[in-house]
Amino acid sequence: MGDDGVMSFETGSAAPVVAPPSAPRTVGRWALGAFLVFAGVSHLTFARSEFLAQVPGWVPLDPDTVVLVSGVMEISLGGALIVLPGQRVQVGWLVAAFFVAVFPGNISQLLTHTDAFGLDSDRARAVRLVFQPLLVVWALWSTGAWAAWRSGKAQSTRA
């Protein structure tokens, strides 16, 4: 097994066999899962108005529906990170895709100068934009999704 916690074997298929993750990746996956569950619960309860303020006007859905659906998705994805370790690679890709999907809303918050969650200046909103790609990286690293993809890619070039 390599330092990335992923091992692939020649199995006759293009799909890599994923070895158990390292302890740091497991802790990272659990922490990300807990973060997402907390964020999802906050969408549905105490921070609902803050999340409503962040829904861009160009989204063709009712803002309350967007907040409810995104909250349920965050709870589901966070829970899956914690309780479905055997599916961690697939869940990692889904979590990364979710973070990419909500990124336009973060950009809109900057462009429309929308205050929410203490982000009351363009500088603070711009700094937040830097952290969204880091969440994508966290999802792909902690689940071994990126390493599994690279392992499968390397394996397919040998075939």
Short mmCIF file of C-alpha atoms in Angstrom, two decimals:
data_model
loop_
_atom_site.label_atom_id
_atom_site.label_comp_id
_atom_site.label_asym_id
_atom_site.label_seq_id
_atom_site.Cartn_x
_atom_site.Cartn_y
_atom_site.Cartn_z
CA MET A 1 0.00 0.00 0.00
CA GLY A 2 1.26 3.47 -0.84
CA ASP A 3 1.33 6.56 1.32
CA ASP A 4 -1.99 7.59 -0.19
CA GLY A 5 -3.76 4.65 1.47
CA VAL A 6 -4.90 3.16 -1.82
CA MET A 7 -3.69 -0.03 -3.45
CA SER A 8 -4.69 -1.43 -6.79
CA PHE A 9 -4.23 -4.96 -8.04
CA GLU A 10 -4.40 -6.43 -11.50
CA THR A 11 -7.84 -8.00 -11.27
CA GLY A 12 -8.74 -8.22 -14.91
CA SER A 13 -11.04 -5.21 -14.63
CA ALA A 14 -10.34 -1.52 -15.11
CA ALA A 15 -11.62 -0.74 -11.62
CA PRO A 16 -8.97 -0.47 -8.92
CA VAL A 17 -9.29 -2.33 -5.65
CA VAL A 18 -9.28 0.21 -2.86
CA ALA A 19 -7.42 -0.68 0.32
CA PRO A 20 -8.52 0.52 3.76
CA PRO A 21 -7.76 4.21 4.27
CA SER A 22 -5.08 5.58 6.54
CA ALA A 23 -6.01 6.90 9.98
CA PRO A 24 -5.59 10.57 8.92
CA ARG A 25 -7.92 10.05 5.95
CA THR A 26 -10.48 8.32 8.15
CA VAL A 27 -10.40 11.13 10.70
CA GLY A 28 -10.64 13.65 7.86
CA ARG A 29 -13.64 11.83 6.38
CA TRP A 30 -15.41 11.70 9.75
CA ALA A 31 -14.68 15.39 10.39
CA LEU A 32 -16.01 16.36 6.97
CA GLY A 33 -19.07 14.18 7.56
CA ALA A 34 -19.73 15.84 10.92
CA PHE A 35 -19.23 19.28 9.36
CA LEU A 36 -21.77 18.49 6.64
CA VAL A 37 -24.33 17.09 9.08
CA PHE A 38 -23.96 20.20 11.25
CA ALA A 39 -24.28 22.49 8.21
CA GLY A 40 -27.34 20.57 7.03
CA VAL A 41 -29.03 20.80 10.41
CA SER A 42 -28.27 24.52 10.51
CA HIS A 43 -29.95 24.91 7.09
CA LEU A 44 -33.12 23.48 8.60
CA THR A 45 -33.03 25.21 11.98
CA PHE A 46 -31.09 28.06 13.60
CA ALA A 47 -29.27 29.48 10.53
CA ARG A 48 -32.11 29.18 8.05
CA SER A 49 -32.45 32.95 7.46
CA GLU A 50 -28.71 33.25 6.78
CA PHE A 51 -28.91 30.50 4.18
CA LEU A 52 -32.04 32.04 2.63
CA ALA A 53 -30.10 35.29 2.17
CA GLN A 54 -27.47 33.41 0.18
CA VAL A 55 -29.80 31.91 -2.44
CA PRO A 56 -29.14 33.87 -5.64
CA GLY A 57 -32.11 35.57 -7.27
CA TRP A 58 -31.36 33.83 -10.56
CA VAL A 59 -32.08 30.37 -9.12
CA PRO A 60 -35.46 29.38 -10.63
CA LEU A 61 -36.73 27.76 -7.43
CA ASP A 62 -38.28 29.03 -4.24
CA PRO A 63 -35.38 30.02 -1.92
CA ASP A 64 -36.92 28.07 0.97
CA THR A 65 -37.02 24.93 -1.18
CA VAL A 66 -33.37 25.43 -2.14
CA VAL A 67 -32.35 25.77 1.52
CA LEU A 68 -34.40 22.74 2.57
CA VAL A 69 -33.10 20.52 -0.23
CA SER A 70 -29.49 21.58 0.25
CA GLY A 71 -29.78 20.99 4.00
CA VAL A 72 -31.18 17.50 3.50
CA MET A 73 -28.45 16.80 0.94
CA GLU A 74 -25.75 17.93 3.37
CA ILE A 75 -27.14 15.75 6.15
CA SER A 76 -27.35 12.78 3.75
CA LEU A 77 -23.86 13.26 2.34
CA GLY A 78 -22.35 13.85 5.77
CA GLY A 79 -24.04 10.78 7.15
CA ALA A 80 -22.88 8.72 4.18
CA LEU A 81 -19.28 9.81 4.78
CA ILE A 82 -19.54 8.50 8.33
CA VAL A 83 -21.62 5.33 8.02
CA LEU A 84 -20.76 4.03 4.53
CA PRO A 85 -16.99 3.50 4.62
CA GLY A 86 -17.23 0.84 1.92
CA GLN A 87 -18.69 3.43 -0.44
CA ARG A 88 -16.31 6.23 0.56
CA VAL A 89 -14.83 6.72 -2.91
CA GLN A 90 -18.23 7.14 -4.58
CA VAL A 91 -19.49 9.33 -1.74
CA GLY A 92 -16.31 11.41 -2.00
CA TRP A 93 -17.08 12.20 -5.63
CA LEU A 94 -20.68 13.10 -4.75
CA VAL A 95 -19.55 15.41 -1.93
CA ALA A 96 -17.00 17.07 -4.23
CA ALA A 97 -19.70 17.55 -6.89
CA PHE A 98 -22.02 19.07 -4.28
CA PHE A 99 -19.34 21.58 -3.26
CA VAL A 100 -18.82 22.49 -6.92
CA ALA A 101 -22.58 22.82 -7.46
CA VAL A 102 -23.02 25.36 -4.65
CA PHE A 103 -19.94 27.40 -5.62
CA PRO A 104 -21.88 29.70 -8.01
CA GLY A 105 -23.98 30.76 -5.01
CA ASN A 106 -20.81 31.76 -3.19
CA ILE A 107 -19.68 33.77 -6.22
CA SER A 108 -23.11 35.41 -6.37
CA GLN A 109 -22.82 36.37 -2.71
CA LEU A 110 -19.62 38.25 -3.55
CA LEU A 111 -20.96 39.89 -6.70
CA THR A 112 -24.23 41.00 -5.08
CA HIS A 113 -22.52 42.09 -1.83
CA THR A 114 -24.86 39.89 0.23
CA ASP A 115 -24.10 39.79 3.94
CA ALA A 116 -24.48 36.42 5.64
CA PHE A 117 -22.59 34.46 8.29
CA GLY A 118 -20.49 37.46 9.25
CA LEU A 119 -19.26 37.89 5.70
CA ASP A 120 -20.04 41.60 5.63
CA SER A 121 -17.32 42.84 3.29
CA ASP A 122 -16.25 41.97 -0.22
CA ARG A 123 -12.85 41.01 1.15
CA ALA A 124 -14.39 38.48 3.57
CA ARG A 125 -16.62 37.09 0.83
CA ALA A 126 -13.63 36.80 -1.54
CA VAL A 127 -11.57 34.97 1.09
CA ARG A 128 -14.44 32.52 1.50
CA LEU A 129 -14.25 31.69 -2.21
CA VAL A 130 -10.75 30.32 -1.64
CA PHE A 131 -12.05 27.82 0.89
CA GLN A 132 -14.66 26.20 -1.36
CA PRO A 133 -12.04 24.50 -3.58
CA LEU A 134 -10.31 23.35 -0.39
CA LEU A 135 -13.55 21.58 0.60
CA VAL A 136 -13.49 19.79 -2.76
CA VAL A 137 -9.89 18.72 -2.12
CA TRP A 138 -10.81 17.62 1.42
CA ALA A 139 -13.65 15.45 0.08
CA LEU A 140 -11.48 13.82 -2.58
CA TRP A 141 -8.48 13.29 -0.27
CA SER A 142 -10.29 12.04 2.83
CA THR A 143 -12.28 9.46 0.89
CA GLY A 144 -9.40 8.31 -1.30
CA ALA A 145 -11.47 9.23 -4.37
CA TRP A 146 -8.67 11.11 -6.10
CA ALA A 147 -6.12 8.39 -5.32
CA ALA A 148 -8.50 5.69 -6.56
CA TRP A 149 -9.09 7.62 -9.78
CA ARG A 150 -5.35 8.04 -10.34
CA SER A 151 -4.76 4.36 -9.55
CA GLY A 152 -7.42 3.31 -12.04
CA LYS A 153 -6.03 5.70 -14.64
CA ALA A 154 -2.52 4.28 -14.21
CA GLN A 155 -3.89 0.75 -14.39
CA SER A 156 -5.77 1.46 -17.64
CA THR A 157 -2.58 2.75 -19.30
CA ARG A 158 -0.88 -0.59 -18.57
CA ALA A 159 -3.70 -2.63 -20.12
#
